[in-house]
Short mmCIF file of N, CA and C in Angstrom, two decimals:
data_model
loop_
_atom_site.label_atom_id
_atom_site.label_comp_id
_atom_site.label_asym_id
_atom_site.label_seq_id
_atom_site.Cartn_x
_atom_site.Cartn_y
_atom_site.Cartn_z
N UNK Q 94 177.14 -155.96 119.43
CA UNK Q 94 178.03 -156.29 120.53
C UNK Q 94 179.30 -156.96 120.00
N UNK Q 95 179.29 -157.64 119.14
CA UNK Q 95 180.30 -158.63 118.35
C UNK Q 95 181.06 -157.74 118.24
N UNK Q 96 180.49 -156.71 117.38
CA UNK Q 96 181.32 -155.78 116.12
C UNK Q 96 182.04 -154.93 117.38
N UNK Q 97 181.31 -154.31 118.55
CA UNK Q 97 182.35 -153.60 119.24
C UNK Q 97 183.50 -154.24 119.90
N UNK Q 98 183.29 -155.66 120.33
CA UNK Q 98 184.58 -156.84 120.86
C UNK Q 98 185.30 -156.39 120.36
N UNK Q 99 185.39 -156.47 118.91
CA UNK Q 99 186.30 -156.88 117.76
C UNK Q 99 186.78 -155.86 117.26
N UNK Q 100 186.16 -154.34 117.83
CA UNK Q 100 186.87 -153.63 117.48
C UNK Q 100 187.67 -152.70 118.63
N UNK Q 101 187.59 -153.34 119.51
CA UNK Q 101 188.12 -152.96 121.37
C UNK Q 101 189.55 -154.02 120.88
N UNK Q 102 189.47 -155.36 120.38
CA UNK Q 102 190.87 -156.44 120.02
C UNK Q 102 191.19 -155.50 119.00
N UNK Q 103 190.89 -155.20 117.72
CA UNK Q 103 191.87 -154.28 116.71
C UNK Q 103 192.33 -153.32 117.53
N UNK Q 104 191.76 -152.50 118.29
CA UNK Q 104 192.30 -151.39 118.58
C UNK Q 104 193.85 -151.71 119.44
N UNK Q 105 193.41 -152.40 120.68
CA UNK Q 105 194.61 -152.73 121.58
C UNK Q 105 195.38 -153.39 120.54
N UNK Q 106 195.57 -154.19 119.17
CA UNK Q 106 196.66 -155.25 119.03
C UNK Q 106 197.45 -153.33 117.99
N UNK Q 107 196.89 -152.52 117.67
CA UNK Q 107 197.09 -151.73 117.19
C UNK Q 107 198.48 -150.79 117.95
N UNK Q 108 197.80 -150.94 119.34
CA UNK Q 108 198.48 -149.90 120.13
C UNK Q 108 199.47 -150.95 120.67
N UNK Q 109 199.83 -152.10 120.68
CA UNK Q 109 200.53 -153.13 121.60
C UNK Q 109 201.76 -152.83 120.78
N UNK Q 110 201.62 -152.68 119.59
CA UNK Q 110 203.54 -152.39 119.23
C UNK Q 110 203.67 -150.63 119.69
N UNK Q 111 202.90 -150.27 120.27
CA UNK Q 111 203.69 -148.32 120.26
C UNK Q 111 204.03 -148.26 122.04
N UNK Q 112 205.18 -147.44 122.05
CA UNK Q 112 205.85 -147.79 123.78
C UNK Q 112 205.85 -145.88 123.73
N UNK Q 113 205.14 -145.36 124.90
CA UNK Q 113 204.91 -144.04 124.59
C UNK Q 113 205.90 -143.80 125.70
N UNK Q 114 206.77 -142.61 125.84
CA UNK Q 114 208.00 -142.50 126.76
C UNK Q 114 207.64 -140.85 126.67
N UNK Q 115 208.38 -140.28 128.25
CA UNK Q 115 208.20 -139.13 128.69
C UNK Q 115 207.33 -138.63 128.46
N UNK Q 116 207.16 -136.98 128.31
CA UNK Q 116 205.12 -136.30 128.42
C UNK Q 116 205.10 -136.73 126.94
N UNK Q 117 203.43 -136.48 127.11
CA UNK Q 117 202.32 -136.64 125.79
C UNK Q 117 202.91 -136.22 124.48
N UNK Q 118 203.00 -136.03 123.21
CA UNK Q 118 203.16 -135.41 122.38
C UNK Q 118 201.49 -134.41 122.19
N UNK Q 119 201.87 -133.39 122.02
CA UNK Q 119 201.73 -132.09 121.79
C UNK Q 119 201.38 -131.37 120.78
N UNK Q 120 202.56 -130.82 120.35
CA UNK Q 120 202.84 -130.23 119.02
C UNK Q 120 201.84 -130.53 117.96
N UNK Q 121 201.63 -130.07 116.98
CA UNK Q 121 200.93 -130.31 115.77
C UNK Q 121 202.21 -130.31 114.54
N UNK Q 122 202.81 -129.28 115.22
CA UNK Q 122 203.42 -128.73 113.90
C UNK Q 122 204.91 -130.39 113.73
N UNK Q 123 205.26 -130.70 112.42
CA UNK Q 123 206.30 -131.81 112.10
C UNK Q 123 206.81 -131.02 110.96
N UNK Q 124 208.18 -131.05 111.47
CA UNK Q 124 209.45 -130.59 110.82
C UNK Q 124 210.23 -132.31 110.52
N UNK Q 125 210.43 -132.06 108.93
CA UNK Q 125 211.53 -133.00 108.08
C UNK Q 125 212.78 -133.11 108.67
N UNK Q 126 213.17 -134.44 109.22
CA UNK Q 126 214.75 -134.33 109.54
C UNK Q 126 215.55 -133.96 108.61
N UNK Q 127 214.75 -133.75 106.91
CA UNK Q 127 215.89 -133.16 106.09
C UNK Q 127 216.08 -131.57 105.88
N UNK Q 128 214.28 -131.08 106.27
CA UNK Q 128 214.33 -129.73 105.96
C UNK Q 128 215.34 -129.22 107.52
N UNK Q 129 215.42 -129.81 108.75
CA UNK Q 129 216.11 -129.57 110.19
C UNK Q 129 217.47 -129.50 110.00
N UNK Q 130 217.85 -130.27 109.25
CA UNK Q 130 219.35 -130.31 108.54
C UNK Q 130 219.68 -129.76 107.89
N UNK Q 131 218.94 -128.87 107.10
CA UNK Q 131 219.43 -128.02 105.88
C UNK Q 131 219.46 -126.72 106.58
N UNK Q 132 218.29 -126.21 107.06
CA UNK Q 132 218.30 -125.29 107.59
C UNK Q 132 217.97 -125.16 108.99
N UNK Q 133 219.07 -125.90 109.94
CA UNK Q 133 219.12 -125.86 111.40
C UNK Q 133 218.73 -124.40 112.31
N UNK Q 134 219.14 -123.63 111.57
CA UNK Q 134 219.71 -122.41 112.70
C UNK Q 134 218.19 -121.61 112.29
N UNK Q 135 217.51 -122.29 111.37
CA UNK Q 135 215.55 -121.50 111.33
C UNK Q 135 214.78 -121.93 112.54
N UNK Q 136 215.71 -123.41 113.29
CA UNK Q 136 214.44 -123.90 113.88
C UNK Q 136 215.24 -124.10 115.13
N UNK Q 137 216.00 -123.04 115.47
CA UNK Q 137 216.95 -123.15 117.12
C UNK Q 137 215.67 -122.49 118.11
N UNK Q 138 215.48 -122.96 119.20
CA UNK Q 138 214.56 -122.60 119.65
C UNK Q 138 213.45 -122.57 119.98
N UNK Q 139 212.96 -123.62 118.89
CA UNK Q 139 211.26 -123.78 118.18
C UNK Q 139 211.18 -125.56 118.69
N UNK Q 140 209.86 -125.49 119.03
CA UNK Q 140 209.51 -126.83 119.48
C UNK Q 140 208.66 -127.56 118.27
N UNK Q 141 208.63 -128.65 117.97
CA UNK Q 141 207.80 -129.39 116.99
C UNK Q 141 208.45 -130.89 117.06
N UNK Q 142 207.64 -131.53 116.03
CA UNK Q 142 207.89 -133.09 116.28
C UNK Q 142 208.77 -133.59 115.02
N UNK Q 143 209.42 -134.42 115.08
CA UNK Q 143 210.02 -134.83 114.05
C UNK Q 143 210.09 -136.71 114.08
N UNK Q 144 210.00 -136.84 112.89
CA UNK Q 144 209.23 -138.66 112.32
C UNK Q 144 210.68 -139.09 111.80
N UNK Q 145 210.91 -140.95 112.15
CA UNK Q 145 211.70 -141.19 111.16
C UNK Q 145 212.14 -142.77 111.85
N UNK Q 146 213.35 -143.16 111.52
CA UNK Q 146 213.93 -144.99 111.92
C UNK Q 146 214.85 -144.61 112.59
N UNK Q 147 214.99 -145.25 113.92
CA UNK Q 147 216.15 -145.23 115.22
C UNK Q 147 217.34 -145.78 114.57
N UNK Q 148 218.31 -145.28 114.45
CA UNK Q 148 219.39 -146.12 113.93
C UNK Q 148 220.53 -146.66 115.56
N UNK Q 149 220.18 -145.66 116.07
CA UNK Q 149 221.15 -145.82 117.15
C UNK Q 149 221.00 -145.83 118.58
N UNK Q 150 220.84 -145.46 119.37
CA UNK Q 150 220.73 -145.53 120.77
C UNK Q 150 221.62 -145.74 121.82
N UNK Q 151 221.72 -144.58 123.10
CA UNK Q 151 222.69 -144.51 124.28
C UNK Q 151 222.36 -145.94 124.64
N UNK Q 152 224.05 -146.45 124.97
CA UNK Q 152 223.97 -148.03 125.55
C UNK Q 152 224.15 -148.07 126.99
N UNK Q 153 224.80 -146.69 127.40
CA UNK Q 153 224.66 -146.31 128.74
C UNK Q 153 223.28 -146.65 129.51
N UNK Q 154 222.39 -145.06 129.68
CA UNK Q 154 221.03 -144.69 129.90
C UNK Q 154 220.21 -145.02 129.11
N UNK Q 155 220.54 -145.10 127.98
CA UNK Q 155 219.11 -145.01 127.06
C UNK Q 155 218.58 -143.39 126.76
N UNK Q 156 219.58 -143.19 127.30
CA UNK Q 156 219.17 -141.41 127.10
C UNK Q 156 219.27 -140.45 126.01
N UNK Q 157 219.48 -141.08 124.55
CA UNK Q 157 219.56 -140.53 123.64
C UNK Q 157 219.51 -141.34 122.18
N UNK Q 158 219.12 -141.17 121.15
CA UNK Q 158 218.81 -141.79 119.90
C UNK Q 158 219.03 -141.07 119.07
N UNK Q 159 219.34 -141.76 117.89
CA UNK Q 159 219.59 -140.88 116.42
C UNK Q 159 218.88 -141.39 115.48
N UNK Q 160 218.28 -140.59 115.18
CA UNK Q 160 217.10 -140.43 113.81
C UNK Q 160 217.41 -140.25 112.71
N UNK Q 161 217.15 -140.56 111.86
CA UNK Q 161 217.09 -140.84 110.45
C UNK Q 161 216.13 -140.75 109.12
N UNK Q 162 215.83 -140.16 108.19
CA UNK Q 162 214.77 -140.24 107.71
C UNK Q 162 215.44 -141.44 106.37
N UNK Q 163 216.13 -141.82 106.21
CA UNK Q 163 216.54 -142.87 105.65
C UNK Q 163 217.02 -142.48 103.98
N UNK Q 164 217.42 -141.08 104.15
CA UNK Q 164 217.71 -140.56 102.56
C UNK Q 164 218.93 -139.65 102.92
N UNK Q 165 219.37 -139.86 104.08
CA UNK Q 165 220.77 -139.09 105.09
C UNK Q 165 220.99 -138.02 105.73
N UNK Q 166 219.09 -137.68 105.82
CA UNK Q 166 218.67 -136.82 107.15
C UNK Q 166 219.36 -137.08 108.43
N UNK Q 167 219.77 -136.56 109.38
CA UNK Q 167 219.79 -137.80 110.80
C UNK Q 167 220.10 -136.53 111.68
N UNK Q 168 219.46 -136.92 113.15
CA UNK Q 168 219.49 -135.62 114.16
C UNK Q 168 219.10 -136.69 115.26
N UNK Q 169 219.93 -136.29 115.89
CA UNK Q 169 219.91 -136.40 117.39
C UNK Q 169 218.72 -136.47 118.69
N UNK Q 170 218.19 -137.26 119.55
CA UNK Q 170 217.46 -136.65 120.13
C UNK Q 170 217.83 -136.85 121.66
N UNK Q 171 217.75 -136.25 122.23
CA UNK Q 171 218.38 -135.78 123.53
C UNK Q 171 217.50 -136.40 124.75
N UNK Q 172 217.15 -136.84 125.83
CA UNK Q 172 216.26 -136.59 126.68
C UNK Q 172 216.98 -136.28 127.92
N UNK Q 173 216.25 -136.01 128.83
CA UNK Q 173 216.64 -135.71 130.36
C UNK Q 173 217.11 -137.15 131.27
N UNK Q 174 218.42 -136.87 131.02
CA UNK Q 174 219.11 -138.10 131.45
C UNK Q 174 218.20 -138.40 133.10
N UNK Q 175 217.97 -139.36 133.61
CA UNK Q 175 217.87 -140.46 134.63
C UNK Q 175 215.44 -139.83 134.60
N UNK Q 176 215.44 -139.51 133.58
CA UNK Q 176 213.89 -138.78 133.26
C UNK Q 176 213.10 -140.12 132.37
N UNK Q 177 213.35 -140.03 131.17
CA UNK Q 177 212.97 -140.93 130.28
C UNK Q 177 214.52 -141.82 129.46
N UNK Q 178 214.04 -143.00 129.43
CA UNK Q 178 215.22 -144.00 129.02
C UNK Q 178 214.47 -144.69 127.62
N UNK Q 179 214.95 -144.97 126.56
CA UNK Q 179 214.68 -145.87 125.35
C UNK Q 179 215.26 -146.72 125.59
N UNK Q 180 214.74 -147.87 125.20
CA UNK Q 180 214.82 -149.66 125.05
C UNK Q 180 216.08 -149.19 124.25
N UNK Q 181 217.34 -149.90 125.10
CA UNK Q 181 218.46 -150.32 124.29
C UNK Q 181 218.76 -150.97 123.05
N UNK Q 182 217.49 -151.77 122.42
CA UNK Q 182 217.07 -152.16 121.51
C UNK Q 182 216.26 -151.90 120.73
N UNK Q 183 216.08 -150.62 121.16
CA UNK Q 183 215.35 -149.60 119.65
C UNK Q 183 215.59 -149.54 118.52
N UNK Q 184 217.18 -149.93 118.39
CA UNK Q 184 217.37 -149.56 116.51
C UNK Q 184 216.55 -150.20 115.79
N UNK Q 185 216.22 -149.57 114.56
CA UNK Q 185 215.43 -150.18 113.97
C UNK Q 185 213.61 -150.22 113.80
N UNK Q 186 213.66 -149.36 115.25
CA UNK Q 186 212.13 -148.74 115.20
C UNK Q 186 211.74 -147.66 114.79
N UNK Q 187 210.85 -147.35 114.10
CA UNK Q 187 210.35 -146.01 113.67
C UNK Q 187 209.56 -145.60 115.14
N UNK Q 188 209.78 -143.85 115.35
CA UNK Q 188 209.60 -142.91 116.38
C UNK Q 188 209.18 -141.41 116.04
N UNK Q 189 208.20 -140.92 116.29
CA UNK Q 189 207.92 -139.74 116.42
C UNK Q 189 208.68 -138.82 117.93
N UNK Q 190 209.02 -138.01 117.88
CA UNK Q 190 209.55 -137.57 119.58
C UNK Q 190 209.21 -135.90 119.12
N UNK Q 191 208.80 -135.12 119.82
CA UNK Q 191 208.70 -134.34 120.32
C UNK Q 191 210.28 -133.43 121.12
N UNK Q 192 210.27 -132.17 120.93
CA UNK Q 192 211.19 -131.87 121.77
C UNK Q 192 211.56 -129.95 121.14
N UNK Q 193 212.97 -129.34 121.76
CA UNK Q 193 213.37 -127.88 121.27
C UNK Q 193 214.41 -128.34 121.23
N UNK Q 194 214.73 -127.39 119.24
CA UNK Q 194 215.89 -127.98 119.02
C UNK Q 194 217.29 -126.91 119.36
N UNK Q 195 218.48 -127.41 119.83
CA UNK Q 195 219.07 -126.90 120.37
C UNK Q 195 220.58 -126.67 119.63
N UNK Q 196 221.02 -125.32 119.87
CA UNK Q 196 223.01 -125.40 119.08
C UNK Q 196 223.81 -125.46 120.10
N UNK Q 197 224.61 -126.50 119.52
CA UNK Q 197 225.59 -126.04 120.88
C UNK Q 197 227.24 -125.60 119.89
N UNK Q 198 228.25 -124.66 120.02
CA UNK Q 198 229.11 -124.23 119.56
C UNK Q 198 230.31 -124.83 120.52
N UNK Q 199 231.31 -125.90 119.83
CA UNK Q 199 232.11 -126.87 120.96
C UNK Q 199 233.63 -126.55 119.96
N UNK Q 200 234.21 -126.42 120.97
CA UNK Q 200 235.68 -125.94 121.07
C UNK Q 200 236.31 -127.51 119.68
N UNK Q 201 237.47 -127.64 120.03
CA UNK Q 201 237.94 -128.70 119.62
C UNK Q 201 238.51 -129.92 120.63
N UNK Q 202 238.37 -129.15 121.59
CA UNK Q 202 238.77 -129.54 122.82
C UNK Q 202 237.33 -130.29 123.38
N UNK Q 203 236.20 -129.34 123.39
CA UNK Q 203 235.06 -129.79 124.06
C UNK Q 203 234.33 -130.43 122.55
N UNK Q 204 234.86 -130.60 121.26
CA UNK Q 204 233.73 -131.89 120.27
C UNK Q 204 234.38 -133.02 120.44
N UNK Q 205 236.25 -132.76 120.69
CA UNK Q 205 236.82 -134.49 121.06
C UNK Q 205 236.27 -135.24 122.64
N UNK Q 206 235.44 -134.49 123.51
CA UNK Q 206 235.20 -135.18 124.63
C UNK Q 206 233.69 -135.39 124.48
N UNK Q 207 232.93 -134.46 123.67
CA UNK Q 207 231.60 -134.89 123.18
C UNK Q 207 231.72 -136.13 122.47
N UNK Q 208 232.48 -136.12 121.36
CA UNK Q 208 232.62 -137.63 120.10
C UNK Q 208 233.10 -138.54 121.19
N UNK Q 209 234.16 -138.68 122.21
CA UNK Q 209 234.36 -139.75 123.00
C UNK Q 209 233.18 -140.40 123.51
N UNK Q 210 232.57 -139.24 124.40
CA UNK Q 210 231.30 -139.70 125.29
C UNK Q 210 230.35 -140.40 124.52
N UNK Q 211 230.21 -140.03 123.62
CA UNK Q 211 228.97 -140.57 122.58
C UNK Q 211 229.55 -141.72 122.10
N UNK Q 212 230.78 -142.04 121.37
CA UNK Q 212 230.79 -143.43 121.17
C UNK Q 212 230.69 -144.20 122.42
N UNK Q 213 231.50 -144.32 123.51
CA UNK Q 213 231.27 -144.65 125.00
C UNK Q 213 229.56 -145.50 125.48
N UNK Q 214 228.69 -144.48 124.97
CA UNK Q 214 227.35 -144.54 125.30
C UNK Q 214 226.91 -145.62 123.89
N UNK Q 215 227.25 -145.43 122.45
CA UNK Q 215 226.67 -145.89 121.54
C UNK Q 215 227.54 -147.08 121.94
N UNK Q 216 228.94 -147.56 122.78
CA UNK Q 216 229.56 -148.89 122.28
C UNK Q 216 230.13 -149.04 121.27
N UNK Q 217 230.35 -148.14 120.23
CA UNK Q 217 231.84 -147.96 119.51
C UNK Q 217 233.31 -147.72 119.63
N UNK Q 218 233.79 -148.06 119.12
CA UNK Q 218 235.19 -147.37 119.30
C UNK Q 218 235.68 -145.58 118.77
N UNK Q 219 236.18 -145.02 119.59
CA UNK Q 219 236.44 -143.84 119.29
C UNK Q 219 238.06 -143.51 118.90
N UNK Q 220 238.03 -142.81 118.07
CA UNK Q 220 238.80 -142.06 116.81
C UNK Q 220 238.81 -140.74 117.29
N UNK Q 221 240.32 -140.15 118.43
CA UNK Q 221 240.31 -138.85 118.55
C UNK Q 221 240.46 -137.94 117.05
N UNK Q 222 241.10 -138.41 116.90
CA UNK Q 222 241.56 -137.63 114.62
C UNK Q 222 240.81 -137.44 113.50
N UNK Q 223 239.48 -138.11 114.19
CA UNK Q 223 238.20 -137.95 113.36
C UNK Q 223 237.74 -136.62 113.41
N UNK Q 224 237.97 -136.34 115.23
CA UNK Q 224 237.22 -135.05 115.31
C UNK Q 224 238.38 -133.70 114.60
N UNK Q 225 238.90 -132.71 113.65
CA UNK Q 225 238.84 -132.00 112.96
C UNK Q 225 239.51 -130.86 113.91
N UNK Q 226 238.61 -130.24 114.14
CA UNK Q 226 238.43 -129.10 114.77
C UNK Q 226 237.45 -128.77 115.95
N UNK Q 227 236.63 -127.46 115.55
CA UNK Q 227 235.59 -127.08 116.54
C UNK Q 227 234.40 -126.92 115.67
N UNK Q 228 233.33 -127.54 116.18
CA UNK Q 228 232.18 -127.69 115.49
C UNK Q 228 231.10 -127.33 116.24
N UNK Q 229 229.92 -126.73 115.81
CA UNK Q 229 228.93 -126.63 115.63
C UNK Q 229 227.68 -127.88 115.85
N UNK Q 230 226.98 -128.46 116.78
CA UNK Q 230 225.94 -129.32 116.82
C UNK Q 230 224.67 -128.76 117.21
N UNK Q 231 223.88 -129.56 116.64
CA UNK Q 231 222.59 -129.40 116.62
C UNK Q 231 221.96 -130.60 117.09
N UNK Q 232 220.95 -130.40 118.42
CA UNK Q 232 220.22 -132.00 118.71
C UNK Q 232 218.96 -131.26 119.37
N UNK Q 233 218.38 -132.66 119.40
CA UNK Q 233 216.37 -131.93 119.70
C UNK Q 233 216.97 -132.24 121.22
N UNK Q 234 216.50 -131.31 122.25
CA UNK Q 234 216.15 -131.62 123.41
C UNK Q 234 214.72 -132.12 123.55
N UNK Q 235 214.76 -133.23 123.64
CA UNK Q 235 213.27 -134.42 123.84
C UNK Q 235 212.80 -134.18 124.90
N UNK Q 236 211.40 -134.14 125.08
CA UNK Q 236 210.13 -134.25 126.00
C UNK Q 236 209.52 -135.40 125.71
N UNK Q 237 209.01 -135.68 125.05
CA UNK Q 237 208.29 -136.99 124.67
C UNK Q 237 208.75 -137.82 123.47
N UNK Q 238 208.19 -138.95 123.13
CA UNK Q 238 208.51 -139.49 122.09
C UNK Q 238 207.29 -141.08 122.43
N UNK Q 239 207.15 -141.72 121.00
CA UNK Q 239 206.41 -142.69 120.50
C UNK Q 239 206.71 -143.62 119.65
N UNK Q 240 207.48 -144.66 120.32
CA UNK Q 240 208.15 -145.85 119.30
C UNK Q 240 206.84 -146.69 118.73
N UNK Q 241 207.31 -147.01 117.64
CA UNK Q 241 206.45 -148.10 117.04
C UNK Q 241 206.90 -149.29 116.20
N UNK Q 242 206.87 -150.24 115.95
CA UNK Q 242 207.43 -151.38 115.27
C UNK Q 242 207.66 -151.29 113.88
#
């Protein structure tokens, strides 16, 4: 009886740092935010999970985070704005999320109002002259995800 107490307290102090947001995770299959980056346009389409440290987070909603595998992997993760929200104070947590990863092909016109919006949401300052031209992005459209400390 002891031994099961004590192992009902490990278990919960186990799960007390993980904050599980939108549906279940799923997937089996985990794709590298570095192998996702190298070769984006293999995995347009395809659902799987991807692991790594929050560096960033929408300061707006909470409706979006950027991942990192901490060797200069980093991808985007998207959710269904007013659906699932992340703790504004995520950076810094490691997260599994779930989701299909998506291209979007943006004018120069439509990546300078994307780069606005996104600093806007992250609370940076934005740099129209940064943005170049017309670019190419890639971000997971999120279903679920699993922060942990």
């Amino acid at each position: 009886m002891r031994t099961t107490v004590l192992a009902l307290v490990v278990a919960c102090t186990l799960q007390a740092g993980e904050l599980k947001l939108g549906e279940p995770l799923t997937q089996k299959r985990i794709v590298s935010l570095a192998e996702l980056t190298t070769k984006p346009d293999s995995y347009v389409g395809t659902t799987f999970q991807v692991k790594g440290k929050i560096t960033e987070v929408c300061q707006m909603m909470g409706c979006w985070i950027m991942l990192t595998d901490g060797k200069g992997a980093m991808m985007r993760i998207q959710m269904k704005e007013g659906e699932v929200a992340f703790p504004k104070d995520a950076a810094g947590r490691s997260a599994v999320a779930e989701g299909t990863l998506a291209k979007y092909e943006l004018s120069k016109e439509a990546a300078i109002a994307a780069a606005k919006h996104e600093a806007a949401d992250a609370g940076r300052p934005f740099h129209p002259e940064s943005v170049k031209g017309p670019r190419v992005v890639y971000q997971i459209e999120g279903t679920g995800a699993v922060l942990s400390d």
